[in-house]
PDB file of C-alpha atoms in Angstrom:
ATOM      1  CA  UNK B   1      -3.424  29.776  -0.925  1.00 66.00           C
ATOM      2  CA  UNK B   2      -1.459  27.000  -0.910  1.00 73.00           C
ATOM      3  CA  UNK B   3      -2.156  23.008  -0.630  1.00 77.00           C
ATOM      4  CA  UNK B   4      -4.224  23.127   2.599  1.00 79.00           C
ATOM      5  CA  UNK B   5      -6.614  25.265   1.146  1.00 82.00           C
ATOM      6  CA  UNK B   6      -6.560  23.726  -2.540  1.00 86.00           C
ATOM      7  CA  UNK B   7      -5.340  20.556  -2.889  1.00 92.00           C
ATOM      8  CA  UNK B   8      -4.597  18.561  -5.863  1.00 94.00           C
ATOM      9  CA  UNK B   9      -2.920  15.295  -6.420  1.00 95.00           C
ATOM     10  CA  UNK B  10      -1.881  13.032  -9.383  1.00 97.00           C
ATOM     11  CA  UNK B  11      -2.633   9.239  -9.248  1.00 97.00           C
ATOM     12  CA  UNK B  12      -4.242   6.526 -11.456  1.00 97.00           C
ATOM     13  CA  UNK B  13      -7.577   6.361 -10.141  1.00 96.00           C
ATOM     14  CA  UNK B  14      -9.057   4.248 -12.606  1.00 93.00           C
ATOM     15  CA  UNK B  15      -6.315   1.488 -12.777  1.00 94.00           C
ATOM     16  CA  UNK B  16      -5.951   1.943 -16.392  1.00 94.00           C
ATOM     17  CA  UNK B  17      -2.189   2.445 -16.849  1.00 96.00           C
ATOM     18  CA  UNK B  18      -2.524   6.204 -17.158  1.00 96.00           C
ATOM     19  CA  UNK B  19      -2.213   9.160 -13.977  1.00 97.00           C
ATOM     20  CA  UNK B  20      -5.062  10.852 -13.861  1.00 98.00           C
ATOM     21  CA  UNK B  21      -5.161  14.562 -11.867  1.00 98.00           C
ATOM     22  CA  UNK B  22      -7.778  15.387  -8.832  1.00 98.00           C
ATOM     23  CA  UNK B  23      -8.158  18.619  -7.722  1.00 96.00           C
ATOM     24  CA  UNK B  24     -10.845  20.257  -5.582  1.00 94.00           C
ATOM     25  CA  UNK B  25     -12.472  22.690  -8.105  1.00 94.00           C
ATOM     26  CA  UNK B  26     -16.145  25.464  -7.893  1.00 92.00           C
ATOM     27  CA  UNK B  27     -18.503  25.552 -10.541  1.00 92.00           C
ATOM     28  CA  UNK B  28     -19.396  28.750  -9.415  1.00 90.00           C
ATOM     29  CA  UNK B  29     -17.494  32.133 -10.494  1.00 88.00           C
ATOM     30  CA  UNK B  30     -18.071  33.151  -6.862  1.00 86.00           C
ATOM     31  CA  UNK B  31     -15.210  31.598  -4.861  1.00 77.00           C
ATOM     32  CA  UNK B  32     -17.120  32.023  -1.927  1.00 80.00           C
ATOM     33  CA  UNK B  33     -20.006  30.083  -3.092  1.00 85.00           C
ATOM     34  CA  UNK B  34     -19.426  26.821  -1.117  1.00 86.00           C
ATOM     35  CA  UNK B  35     -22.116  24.857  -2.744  1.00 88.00           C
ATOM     36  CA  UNK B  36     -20.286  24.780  -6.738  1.00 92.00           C
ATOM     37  CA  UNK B  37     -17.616  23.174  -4.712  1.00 93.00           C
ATOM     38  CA  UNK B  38     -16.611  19.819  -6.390  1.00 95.00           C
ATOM     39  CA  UNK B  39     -13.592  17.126  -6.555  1.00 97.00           C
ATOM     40  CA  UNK B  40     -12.885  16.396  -9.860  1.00 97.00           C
ATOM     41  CA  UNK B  41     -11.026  14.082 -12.153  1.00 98.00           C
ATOM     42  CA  UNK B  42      -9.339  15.319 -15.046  1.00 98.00           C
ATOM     43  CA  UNK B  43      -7.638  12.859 -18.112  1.00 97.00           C
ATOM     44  CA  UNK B  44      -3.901  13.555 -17.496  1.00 96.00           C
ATOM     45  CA  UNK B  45      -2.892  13.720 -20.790  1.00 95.00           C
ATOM     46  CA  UNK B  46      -5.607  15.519 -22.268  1.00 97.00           C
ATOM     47  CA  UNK B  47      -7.464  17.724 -19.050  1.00 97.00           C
ATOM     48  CA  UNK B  48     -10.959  16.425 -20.081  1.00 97.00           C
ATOM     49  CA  UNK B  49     -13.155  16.100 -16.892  1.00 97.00           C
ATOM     50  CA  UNK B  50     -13.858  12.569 -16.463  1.00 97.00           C
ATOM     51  CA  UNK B  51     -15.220  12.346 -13.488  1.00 96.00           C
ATOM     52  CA  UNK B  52     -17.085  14.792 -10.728  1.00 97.00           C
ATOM     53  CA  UNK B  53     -18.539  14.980  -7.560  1.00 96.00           C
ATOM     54  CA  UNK B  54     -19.685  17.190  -4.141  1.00 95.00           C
ATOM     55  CA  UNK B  55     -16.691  18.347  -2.345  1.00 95.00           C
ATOM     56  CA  UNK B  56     -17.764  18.213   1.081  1.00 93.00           C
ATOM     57  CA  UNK B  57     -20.165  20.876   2.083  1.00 88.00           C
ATOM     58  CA  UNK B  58     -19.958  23.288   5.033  1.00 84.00           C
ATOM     59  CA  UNK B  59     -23.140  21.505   6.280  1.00 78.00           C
ATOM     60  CA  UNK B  60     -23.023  21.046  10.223  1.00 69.00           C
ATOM     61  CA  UNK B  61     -19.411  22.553  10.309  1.00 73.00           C
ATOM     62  CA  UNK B  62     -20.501  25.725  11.369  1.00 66.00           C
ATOM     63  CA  UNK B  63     -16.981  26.986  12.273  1.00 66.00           C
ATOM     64  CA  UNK B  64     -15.111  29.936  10.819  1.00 76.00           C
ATOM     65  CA  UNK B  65     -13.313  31.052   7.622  1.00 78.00           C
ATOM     66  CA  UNK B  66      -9.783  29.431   8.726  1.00 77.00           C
ATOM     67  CA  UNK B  67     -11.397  25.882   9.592  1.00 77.00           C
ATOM     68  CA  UNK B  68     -13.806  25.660   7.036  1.00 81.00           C
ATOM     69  CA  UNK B  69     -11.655  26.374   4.092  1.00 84.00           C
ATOM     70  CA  UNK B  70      -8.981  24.130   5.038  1.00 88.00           C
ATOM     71  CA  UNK B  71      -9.009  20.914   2.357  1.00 92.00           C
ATOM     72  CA  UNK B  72      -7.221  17.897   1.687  1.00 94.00           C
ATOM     73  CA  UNK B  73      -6.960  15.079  -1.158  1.00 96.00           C
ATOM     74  CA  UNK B  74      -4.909  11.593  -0.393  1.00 96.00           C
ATOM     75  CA  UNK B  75      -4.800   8.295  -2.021  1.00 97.00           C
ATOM     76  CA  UNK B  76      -5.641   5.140   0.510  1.00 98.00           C
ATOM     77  CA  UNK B  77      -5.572   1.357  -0.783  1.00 98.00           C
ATOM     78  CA  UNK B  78      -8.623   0.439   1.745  1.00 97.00           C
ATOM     79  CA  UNK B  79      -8.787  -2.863   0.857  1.00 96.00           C
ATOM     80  CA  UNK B  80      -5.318  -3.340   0.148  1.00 95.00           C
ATOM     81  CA  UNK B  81      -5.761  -3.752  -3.876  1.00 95.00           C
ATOM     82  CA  UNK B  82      -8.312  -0.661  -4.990  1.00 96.00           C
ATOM     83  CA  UNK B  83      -7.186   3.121  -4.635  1.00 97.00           C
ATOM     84  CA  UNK B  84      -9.699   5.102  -3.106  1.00 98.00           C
ATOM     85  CA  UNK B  85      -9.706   9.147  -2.389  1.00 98.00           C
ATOM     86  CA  UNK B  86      -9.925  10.181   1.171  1.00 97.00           C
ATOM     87  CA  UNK B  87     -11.262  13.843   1.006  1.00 97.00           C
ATOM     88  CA  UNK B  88     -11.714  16.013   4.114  1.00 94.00           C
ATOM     89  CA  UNK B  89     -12.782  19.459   5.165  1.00 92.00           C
ATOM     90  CA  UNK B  90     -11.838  20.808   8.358  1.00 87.00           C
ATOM     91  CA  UNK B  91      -8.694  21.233  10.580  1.00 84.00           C
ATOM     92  CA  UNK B  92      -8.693  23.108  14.271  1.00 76.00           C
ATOM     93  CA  UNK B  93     -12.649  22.765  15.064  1.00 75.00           C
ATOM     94  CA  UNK B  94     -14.969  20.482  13.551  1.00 81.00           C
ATOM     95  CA  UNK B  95     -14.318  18.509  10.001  1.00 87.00           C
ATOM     96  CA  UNK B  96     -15.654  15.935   7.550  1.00 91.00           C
ATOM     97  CA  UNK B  97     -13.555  12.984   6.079  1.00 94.00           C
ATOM     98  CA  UNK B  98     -15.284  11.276   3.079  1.00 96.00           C
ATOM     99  CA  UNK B  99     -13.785   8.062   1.082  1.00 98.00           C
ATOM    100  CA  UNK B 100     -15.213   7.959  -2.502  1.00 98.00           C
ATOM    101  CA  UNK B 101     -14.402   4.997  -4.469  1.00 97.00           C
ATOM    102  CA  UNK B 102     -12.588   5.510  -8.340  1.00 95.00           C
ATOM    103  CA  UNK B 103     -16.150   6.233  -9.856  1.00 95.00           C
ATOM    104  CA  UNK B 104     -16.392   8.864  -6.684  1.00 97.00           C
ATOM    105  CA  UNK B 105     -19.102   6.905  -5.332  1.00 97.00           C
ATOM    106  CA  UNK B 106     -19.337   7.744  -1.221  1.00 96.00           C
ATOM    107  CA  UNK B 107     -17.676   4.420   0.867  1.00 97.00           C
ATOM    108  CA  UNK B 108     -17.937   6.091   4.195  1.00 96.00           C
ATOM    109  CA  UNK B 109     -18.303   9.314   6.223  1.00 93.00           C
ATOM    110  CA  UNK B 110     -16.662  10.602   9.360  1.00 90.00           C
ATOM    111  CA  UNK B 111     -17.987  13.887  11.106  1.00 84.00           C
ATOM    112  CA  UNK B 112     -15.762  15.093  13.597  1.00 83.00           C
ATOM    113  CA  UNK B 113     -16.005  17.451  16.548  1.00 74.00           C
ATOM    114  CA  UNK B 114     -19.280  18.097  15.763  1.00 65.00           C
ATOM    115  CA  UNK B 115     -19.232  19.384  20.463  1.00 59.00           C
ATOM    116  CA  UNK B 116     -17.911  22.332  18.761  1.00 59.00           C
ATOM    117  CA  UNK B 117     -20.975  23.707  17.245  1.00 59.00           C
ATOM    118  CA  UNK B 118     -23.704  25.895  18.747  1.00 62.00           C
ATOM    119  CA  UNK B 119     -26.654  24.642  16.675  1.00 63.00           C
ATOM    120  CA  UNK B 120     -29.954  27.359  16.481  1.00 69.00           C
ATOM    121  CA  UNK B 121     -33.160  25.371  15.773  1.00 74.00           C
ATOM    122  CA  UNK B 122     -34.452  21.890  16.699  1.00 78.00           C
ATOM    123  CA  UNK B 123     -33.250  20.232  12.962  1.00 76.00           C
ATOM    124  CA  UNK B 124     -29.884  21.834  13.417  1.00 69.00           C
ATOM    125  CA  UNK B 125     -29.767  20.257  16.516  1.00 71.00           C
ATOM    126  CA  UNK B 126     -30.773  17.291  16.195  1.00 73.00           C
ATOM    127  CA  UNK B 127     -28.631  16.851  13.176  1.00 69.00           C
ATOM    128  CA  UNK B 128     -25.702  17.986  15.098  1.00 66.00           C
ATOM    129  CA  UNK B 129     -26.279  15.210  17.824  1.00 70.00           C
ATOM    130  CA  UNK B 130     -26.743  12.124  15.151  1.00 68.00           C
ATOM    131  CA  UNK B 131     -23.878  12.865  13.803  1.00 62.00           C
ATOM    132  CA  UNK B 132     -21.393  12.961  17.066  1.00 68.00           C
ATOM    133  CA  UNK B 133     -19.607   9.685  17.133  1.00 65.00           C
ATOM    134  CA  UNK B 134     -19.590   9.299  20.925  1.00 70.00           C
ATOM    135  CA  UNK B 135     -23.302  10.322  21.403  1.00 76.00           C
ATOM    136  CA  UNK B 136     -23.510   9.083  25.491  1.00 78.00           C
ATOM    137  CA  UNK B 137     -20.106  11.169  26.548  1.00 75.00           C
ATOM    138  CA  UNK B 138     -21.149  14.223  24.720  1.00 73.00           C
ATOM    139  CA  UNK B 139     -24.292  13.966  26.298  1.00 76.00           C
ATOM    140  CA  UNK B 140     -23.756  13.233  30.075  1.00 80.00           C
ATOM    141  CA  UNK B 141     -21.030  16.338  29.504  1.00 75.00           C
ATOM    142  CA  UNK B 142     -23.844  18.153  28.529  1.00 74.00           C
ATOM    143  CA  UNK B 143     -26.106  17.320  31.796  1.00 80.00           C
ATOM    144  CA  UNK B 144     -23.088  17.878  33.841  1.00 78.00           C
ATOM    145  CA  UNK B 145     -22.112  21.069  32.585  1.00 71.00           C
ATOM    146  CA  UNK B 146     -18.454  19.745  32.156  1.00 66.00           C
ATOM    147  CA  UNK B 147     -16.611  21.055  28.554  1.00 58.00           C
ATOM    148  CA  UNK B 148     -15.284  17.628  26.843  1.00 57.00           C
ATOM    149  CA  UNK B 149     -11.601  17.847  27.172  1.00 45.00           C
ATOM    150  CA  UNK B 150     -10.706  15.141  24.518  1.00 49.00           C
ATOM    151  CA  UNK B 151     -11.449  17.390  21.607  1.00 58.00           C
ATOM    152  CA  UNK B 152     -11.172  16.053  18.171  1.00 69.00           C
ATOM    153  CA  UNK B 153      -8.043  17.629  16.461  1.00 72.00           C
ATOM    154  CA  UNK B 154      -7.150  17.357  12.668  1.00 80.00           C
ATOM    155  CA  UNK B 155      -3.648  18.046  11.105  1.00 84.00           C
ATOM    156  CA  UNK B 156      -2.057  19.860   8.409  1.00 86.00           C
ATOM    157  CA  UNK B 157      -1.269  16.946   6.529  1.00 87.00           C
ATOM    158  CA  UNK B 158      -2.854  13.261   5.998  1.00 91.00           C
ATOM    159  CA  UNK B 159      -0.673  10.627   5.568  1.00 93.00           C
ATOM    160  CA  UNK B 160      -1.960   7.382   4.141  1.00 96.00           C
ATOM    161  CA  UNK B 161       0.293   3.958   5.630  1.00 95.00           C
ATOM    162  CA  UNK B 162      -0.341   0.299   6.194  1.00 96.00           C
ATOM    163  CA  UNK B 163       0.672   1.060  10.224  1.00 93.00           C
ATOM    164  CA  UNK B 164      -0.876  -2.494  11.143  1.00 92.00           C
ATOM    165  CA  UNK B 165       0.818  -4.133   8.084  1.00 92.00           C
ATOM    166  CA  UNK B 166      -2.574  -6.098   6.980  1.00 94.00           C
ATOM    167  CA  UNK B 167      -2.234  -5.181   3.260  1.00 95.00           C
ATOM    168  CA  UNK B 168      -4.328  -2.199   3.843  1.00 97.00           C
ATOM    169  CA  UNK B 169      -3.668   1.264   4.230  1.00 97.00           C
ATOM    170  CA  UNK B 170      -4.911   3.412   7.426  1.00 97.00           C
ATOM    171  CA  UNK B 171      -5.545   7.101   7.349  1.00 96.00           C
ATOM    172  CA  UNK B 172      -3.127   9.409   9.934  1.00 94.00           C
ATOM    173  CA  UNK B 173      -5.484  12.314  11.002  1.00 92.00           C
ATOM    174  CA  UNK B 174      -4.493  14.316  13.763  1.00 86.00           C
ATOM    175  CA  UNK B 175      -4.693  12.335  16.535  1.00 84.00           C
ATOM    176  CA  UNK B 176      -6.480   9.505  15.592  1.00 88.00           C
ATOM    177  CA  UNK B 177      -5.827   6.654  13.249  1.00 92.00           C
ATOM    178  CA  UNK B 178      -8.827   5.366  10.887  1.00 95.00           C
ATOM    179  CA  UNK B 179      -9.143   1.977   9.516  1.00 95.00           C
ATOM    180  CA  UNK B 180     -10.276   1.140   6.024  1.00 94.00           C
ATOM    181  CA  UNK B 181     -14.564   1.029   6.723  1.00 94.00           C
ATOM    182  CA  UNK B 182     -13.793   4.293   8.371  1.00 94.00           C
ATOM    183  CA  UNK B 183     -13.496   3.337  12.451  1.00 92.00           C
ATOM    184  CA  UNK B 184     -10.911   4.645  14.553  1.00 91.00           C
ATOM    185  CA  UNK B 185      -7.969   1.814  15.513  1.00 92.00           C
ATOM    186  CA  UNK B 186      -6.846   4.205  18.049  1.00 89.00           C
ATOM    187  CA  UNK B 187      -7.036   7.643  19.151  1.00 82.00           C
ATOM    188  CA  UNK B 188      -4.094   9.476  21.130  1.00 78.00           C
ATOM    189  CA  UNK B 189      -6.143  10.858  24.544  1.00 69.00           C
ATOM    190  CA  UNK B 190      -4.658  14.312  25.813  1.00 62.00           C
ATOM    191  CA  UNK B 191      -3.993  13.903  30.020  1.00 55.00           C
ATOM    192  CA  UNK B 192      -4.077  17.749  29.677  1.00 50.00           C
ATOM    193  CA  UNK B 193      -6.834  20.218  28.279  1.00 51.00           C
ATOM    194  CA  UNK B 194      -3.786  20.664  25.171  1.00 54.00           C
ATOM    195  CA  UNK B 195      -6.319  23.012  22.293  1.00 58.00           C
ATOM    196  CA  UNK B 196      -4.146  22.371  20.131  1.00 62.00           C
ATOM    197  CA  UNK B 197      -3.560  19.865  17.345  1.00 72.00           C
ATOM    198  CA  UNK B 198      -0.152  18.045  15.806  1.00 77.00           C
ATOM    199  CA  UNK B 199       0.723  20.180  13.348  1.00 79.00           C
ATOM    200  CA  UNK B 200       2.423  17.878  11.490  1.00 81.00           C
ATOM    201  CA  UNK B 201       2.264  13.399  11.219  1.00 83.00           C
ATOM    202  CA  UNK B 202       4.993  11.543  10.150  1.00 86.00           C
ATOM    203  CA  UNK B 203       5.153   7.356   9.969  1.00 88.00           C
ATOM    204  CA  UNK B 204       8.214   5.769   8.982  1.00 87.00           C
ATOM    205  CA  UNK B 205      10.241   2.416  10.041  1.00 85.00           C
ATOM    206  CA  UNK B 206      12.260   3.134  12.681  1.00 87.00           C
ATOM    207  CA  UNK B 207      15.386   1.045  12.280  1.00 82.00           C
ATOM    208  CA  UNK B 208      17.567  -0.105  15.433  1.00 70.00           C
TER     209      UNK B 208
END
């Protein structure tokens, strides 16, 4: 239980004047059936679903109970005017980052540490290998034998911030920093094989 597993926030998605509430929600009476999975929109004064779509499915994750079922919601002005929902899956091992748009249209896709998977089958693997961001260093790691040390690490929490102050809002996620079409600005490189992940991400102005 708890936020990390089902997260719900309360924003005006639809710029009318009035909060709507988004909350990741399952069709299904089985709470273990992953495909009912949905994000969806309720009317805040009423709790009439206005709006639904696919939560982000387990699809190429191929991880375990404790990674998989770890979820997030956050509000990011991309463009610096329109809010848009950043919703990922994912936390220790591999993870998907979607931004929908208000009408929860997809904007962009991330798949991340996608190295961590053991694909069966030549579709699962092939699938697995269009979707790793840095195709040529996963693969000559692969010919060489050599694990990838740099491992893609998510966070417990997702703070949204204009960090380059150019009227549009970034995404902190673990240890990288993604720009509003979905790119990395920068990611934090480990000089030691550290597994681990920052637990926690905090920006703020730092005063002198």
């Amino acid at each position: 239980s708890g936020p990390n597993y089902q997260p719900m926030i309360v924003w005006d998605l639809d710029c009318d004047g009035r909060a709507e509430v988004i909350l990741k929600t399952n069709k299904s009476t089985d709470p273990l059936d992953y495909s009912g999975e949905r994000v969806t929109v309720l009317d805040g004064m009423t709790g009439r679903i206005k709006a639904e779509a696919k939560w982000p499915s387990l699809k190429g994750l191929g991880s375990d109970y404790n990674n998989d079922s770890r979820d997030y919601l956050a509000i990011a002005h991309l463009d610096g005017k329109d809010p848009y929902l950043i919703v990922a899956r994912g936390i220790y091992k591999t993870q998907k980052i979607w931004a929908l748009d208000k009408n929860l249209k997809r904007v962009w896709e991330r798949n991340l540490g996608l190295a961590h998977n053991y694909p069966s089958g030549l579709l699962d693997r092939f699938t697995k290998y269009w979707n790793i961001d840095d195709k040529w260093k996963w693969f000559v790691a692969r010919i060489k034998m050599k694990p990838i040390v740099d491992k893609y690490r998510g966070s417990h929490s997702m703070p949204v911030v204009d960090i380059d102050e150019d009227g549009k809002e970034e995404i902190l996620w673990g240890e990288r920093c993604i720009g509003e079409n979905g790119k990395d600005l920068w990611v934090i490189k480990e000089n030691i094989p550290y597994q681990g992940h920052p637990d926690v991400v905090f920006a703020a102005h730092i005063l002198p």
